[in-house]
């Protein structure tokens, strides 16, 4: 039995346009499918754009989900309309705000691309309520292991990895916590991503993970 039964609407996902909110105008990055993993650990989008550095947000870290003109924190509506497709208005915007230290919030802004714009409110309300429930509860160690593995299970481009790789990351999670889980250090000191470490292996990644963690 899973901890959270996420409705299929969110696991299937919806089409959004990922926007770059770092500049003076909200420039489009790429079209993505926004999803929530079946256990509610992360909200993520695919395909993954390397330049965006990350393609997921831990739901427990979400502190606000804004829709419509309230999401426009750097540009007026005229700039938005000229920087994205004509049929995407400011009212189709959703910004997910996540924060782990109360000082450096992250803003992820997306424009809804599907026909029924009312579903944008459904997305915003679900993500905020899911985060609220997660933050109010206390969980055991296994929950946090599953949470930290969720990006690799659902948001990663890697389909296969060796059992040795999986055990290595579980050991680093237990020993060092969150920060060093996502990368390994090479002989010359350069950090390798999980994708680099796992590339070319022959054991099914998802199956080995689920067996080791008793995920289902």
Short mmCIF file of C-alpha atoms in Angstrom, two decimals:
data_model
loop_
_atom_site.label_atom_id
_atom_site.label_comp_id
_atom_site.label_asym_id
_atom_site.label_seq_id
_atom_site.Cartn_x
_atom_site.Cartn_y
_atom_site.Cartn_z
CA UNK A 1 0.00 0.00 0.00
CA UNK A 2 1.46 3.34 -0.98
CA UNK A 3 1.56 6.32 1.37
CA UNK A 4 -0.34 8.61 -0.97
CA UNK A 5 -2.76 7.60 -3.69
CA UNK A 6 -2.16 10.27 -6.32
CA UNK A 7 -5.07 10.54 -8.78
CA UNK A 8 -4.29 9.31 -12.29
CA UNK A 9 -4.93 12.81 -13.68
CA UNK A 10 -1.68 13.96 -12.08
CA UNK A 11 0.38 10.83 -12.74
CA UNK A 12 -0.56 10.97 -16.45
CA UNK A 13 0.33 14.65 -16.50
CA UNK A 14 -0.63 17.77 -18.43
CA UNK A 15 1.07 19.80 -21.13
CA UNK A 16 2.80 22.98 -20.00
CA UNK A 17 5.29 25.47 -21.38
CA UNK A 18 8.26 25.81 -19.03
CA UNK A 19 9.30 29.46 -18.72
CA UNK A 20 12.55 31.11 -17.73
CA UNK A 21 11.73 33.50 -14.89
CA UNK A 22 15.32 34.55 -14.19
CA UNK A 23 15.39 37.36 -16.75
CA UNK A 24 13.30 40.50 -17.12
CA UNK A 25 10.80 38.66 -19.32
CA UNK A 26 9.36 35.17 -19.05
CA UNK A 27 11.00 33.45 -22.00
CA UNK A 28 9.88 29.97 -23.07
CA UNK A 29 12.34 27.12 -22.50
CA UNK A 30 10.47 24.09 -23.83
CA UNK A 31 7.16 22.26 -23.88
CA UNK A 32 6.95 19.68 -21.09
CA UNK A 33 4.58 17.21 -19.49
CA UNK A 34 4.11 17.99 -15.80
CA UNK A 35 3.48 14.97 -13.57
CA UNK A 36 3.37 13.85 -9.94
CA UNK A 37 4.89 10.48 -9.07
CA UNK A 38 2.38 7.84 -7.86
CA UNK A 39 3.50 8.22 -4.24
CA UNK A 40 3.41 12.02 -4.15
CA UNK A 41 7.09 12.59 -3.41
CA UNK A 42 7.91 14.85 -6.36
CA UNK A 43 6.33 16.95 -9.08
CA UNK A 44 8.47 16.64 -12.21
CA UNK A 45 8.52 17.45 -15.89
CA UNK A 46 9.81 15.77 -19.02
CA UNK A 47 11.67 15.98 -21.32
CA UNK A 48 14.57 17.04 -19.14
CA UNK A 49 16.45 20.14 -20.26
CA UNK A 50 20.07 20.02 -19.08
CA UNK A 51 20.32 23.81 -18.96
CA UNK A 52 17.44 24.01 -16.49
CA UNK A 53 19.61 22.01 -14.01
CA UNK A 54 16.68 20.24 -12.41
CA UNK A 55 13.37 18.85 -13.57
CA UNK A 56 11.64 18.04 -10.30
CA UNK A 57 10.52 19.59 -7.02
CA UNK A 58 10.02 17.70 -3.78
CA UNK A 59 6.38 18.23 -2.85
CA UNK A 60 7.34 18.65 0.79
CA UNK A 61 9.41 21.72 -0.14
CA UNK A 62 6.53 23.54 -1.89
CA UNK A 63 5.48 26.61 0.10
CA UNK A 64 3.18 28.28 -2.42
CA UNK A 65 1.48 27.66 -5.76
CA UNK A 66 0.31 30.79 -7.57
CA UNK A 67 -1.87 31.06 -10.65
CA UNK A 68 -2.88 33.85 -12.99
CA UNK A 69 -1.51 37.39 -12.82
CA UNK A 70 -0.20 36.83 -9.30
CA UNK A 71 2.59 34.75 -10.81
CA UNK A 72 3.90 37.73 -12.71
CA UNK A 73 6.67 38.84 -10.36
CA UNK A 74 9.10 40.32 -12.93
CA UNK A 75 7.15 41.23 -16.06
CA UNK A 76 3.92 42.92 -17.03
CA UNK A 77 1.29 41.01 -18.98
CA UNK A 78 2.28 42.68 -22.28
CA UNK A 79 5.82 41.33 -22.02
CA UNK A 80 4.50 37.88 -21.22
CA UNK A 81 2.20 37.87 -24.23
CA UNK A 82 5.02 38.81 -26.58
CA UNK A 83 7.45 36.23 -25.19
CA UNK A 84 5.22 33.15 -25.39
CA UNK A 85 2.64 31.78 -27.79
CA UNK A 86 -0.24 34.16 -28.60
CA UNK A 87 -2.96 31.88 -27.22
CA UNK A 88 -1.30 31.61 -23.81
CA UNK A 89 -2.49 34.49 -21.63
CA UNK A 90 -1.23 35.56 -18.23
CA UNK A 91 -4.20 33.76 -16.65
CA UNK A 92 -2.74 30.45 -17.86
CA UNK A 93 0.38 30.81 -15.73
CA UNK A 94 1.26 28.77 -12.66
CA UNK A 95 4.28 29.39 -10.45
CA UNK A 96 5.43 26.76 -7.97
CA UNK A 97 7.47 28.23 -5.12
CA UNK A 98 9.72 25.88 -3.18
CA UNK A 99 12.01 26.74 -0.30
CA UNK A 100 14.10 24.74 2.14
CA UNK A 101 15.85 27.50 4.10
CA UNK A 102 13.26 30.36 4.11
CA UNK A 103 15.87 32.63 2.50
CA UNK A 104 16.38 31.48 -1.08
CA UNK A 105 13.03 30.55 -2.67
CA UNK A 106 12.94 28.93 -6.10
CA UNK A 107 10.28 29.96 -8.62
CA UNK A 108 9.24 27.52 -11.33
CA UNK A 109 6.84 29.15 -13.78
CA UNK A 110 4.81 27.22 -16.35
CA UNK A 111 2.08 28.12 -18.83
CA UNK A 112 -0.83 25.70 -19.24
CA UNK A 113 -1.19 24.54 -22.86
CA UNK A 114 -4.28 22.32 -22.80
CA UNK A 115 -7.86 23.28 -23.65
CA UNK A 116 -9.57 23.25 -20.26
CA UNK A 117 -7.84 26.06 -18.39
CA UNK A 118 -9.90 25.24 -15.28
CA UNK A 119 -7.57 22.29 -14.77
CA UNK A 120 -4.83 24.78 -13.95
CA UNK A 121 -6.63 25.58 -10.68
CA UNK A 122 -6.97 21.85 -10.08
CA UNK A 123 -3.22 21.46 -10.43
CA UNK A 124 -2.44 24.39 -8.14
CA UNK A 125 -4.84 23.30 -5.41
CA UNK A 126 -3.68 19.69 -5.48
CA UNK A 127 0.04 20.54 -5.28
CA UNK A 128 -0.45 22.97 -2.41
CA UNK A 129 -2.66 20.61 -0.40
CA UNK A 130 -0.30 17.69 -1.02
CA UNK A 131 2.63 19.73 0.27
CA UNK A 132 0.63 20.94 3.26
CA UNK A 133 -0.25 17.39 4.28
CA UNK A 134 3.35 16.23 3.85
CA UNK A 135 4.79 19.04 5.95
CA UNK A 136 2.40 18.40 8.82
CA UNK A 137 3.32 14.73 9.20
CA UNK A 138 6.36 12.94 10.58
CA UNK A 139 7.77 10.01 8.63
CA UNK A 140 10.20 7.19 9.25
CA UNK A 141 13.56 6.54 7.62
CA UNK A 142 12.13 4.39 4.82
CA UNK A 143 9.87 7.22 3.69
CA UNK A 144 12.84 9.56 3.31
CA UNK A 145 14.87 6.95 1.42
CA UNK A 146 11.97 6.48 -1.01
CA UNK A 147 11.57 10.23 -1.31
CA UNK A 148 15.22 10.76 -2.23
CA UNK A 149 15.10 7.95 -4.77
CA UNK A 150 11.93 9.26 -6.45
CA UNK A 151 13.82 11.64 -8.81
CA UNK A 152 15.87 8.72 -10.12
CA UNK A 153 12.83 6.46 -10.49
CA UNK A 154 10.58 8.93 -12.27
CA UNK A 155 12.42 12.11 -13.34
CA UNK A 156 15.73 10.64 -14.51
CA UNK A 157 16.56 9.81 -18.11
CA UNK A 158 18.43 6.72 -16.93
CA UNK A 159 16.58 3.43 -17.46
CA UNK A 160 19.22 0.97 -16.31
CA UNK A 161 21.86 0.86 -13.59
CA UNK A 162 23.83 -1.76 -11.73
CA UNK A 163 22.98 -3.01 -8.27
CA UNK A 164 26.36 -1.68 -7.16
CA UNK A 165 25.37 1.84 -8.24
CA UNK A 166 22.09 1.61 -6.35
CA UNK A 167 23.74 0.39 -3.16
CA UNK A 168 26.37 3.11 -3.44
CA UNK A 169 23.76 5.86 -3.48
CA UNK A 170 21.78 4.30 -0.65
CA UNK A 171 24.94 4.16 1.45
CA UNK A 172 25.76 7.80 0.70
CA UNK A 173 22.24 8.82 1.63
CA UNK A 174 22.52 7.01 4.97
CA UNK A 175 25.99 8.41 5.70
CA UNK A 176 25.92 11.96 4.37
CA UNK A 177 22.27 12.89 3.93
CA UNK A 178 20.71 14.70 1.00
CA UNK A 179 23.50 16.82 -0.45
CA UNK A 180 25.86 14.13 -1.70
CA UNK A 181 23.23 11.72 -2.98
CA UNK A 182 23.03 13.29 -6.42
CA UNK A 183 26.66 13.08 -7.45
CA UNK A 184 29.84 11.07 -7.14
CA UNK A 185 33.40 12.34 -7.26
CA UNK A 186 35.81 11.19 -9.95
CA UNK A 187 39.55 10.67 -9.56
CA UNK A 188 40.31 14.19 -10.75
CA UNK A 189 37.84 15.74 -8.31
CA UNK A 190 35.10 16.45 -10.85
CA UNK A 191 31.56 15.62 -9.78
CA UNK A 192 29.71 13.09 -11.89
CA UNK A 193 25.95 13.07 -12.16
CA UNK A 194 23.92 9.97 -11.40
CA UNK A 195 23.32 9.61 -15.13
CA UNK A 196 27.07 9.45 -15.82
CA UNK A 197 27.72 6.96 -13.04
CA UNK A 198 24.90 4.68 -14.15
CA UNK A 199 25.40 4.81 -17.91
CA UNK A 200 26.10 1.53 -19.65
CA UNK A 201 25.03 -0.78 -16.83
CA UNK A 202 23.01 -3.93 -17.54
CA UNK A 203 20.75 -4.49 -14.51
CA UNK A 204 17.28 -2.97 -14.61
CA UNK A 205 17.39 0.15 -12.46
CA UNK A 206 13.76 0.46 -11.45
CA UNK A 207 13.40 -3.23 -10.58
CA UNK A 208 16.51 -3.31 -8.39
CA UNK A 209 15.49 -0.15 -6.56
CA UNK A 210 12.03 -1.44 -5.79
CA UNK A 211 13.34 -4.80 -4.62
CA UNK A 212 15.84 -3.21 -2.24
CA UNK A 213 13.39 -0.72 -0.77
CA UNK A 214 10.21 -2.80 -0.80
CA UNK A 215 8.63 0.08 -2.67
CA UNK A 216 5.44 -1.68 -3.72
#
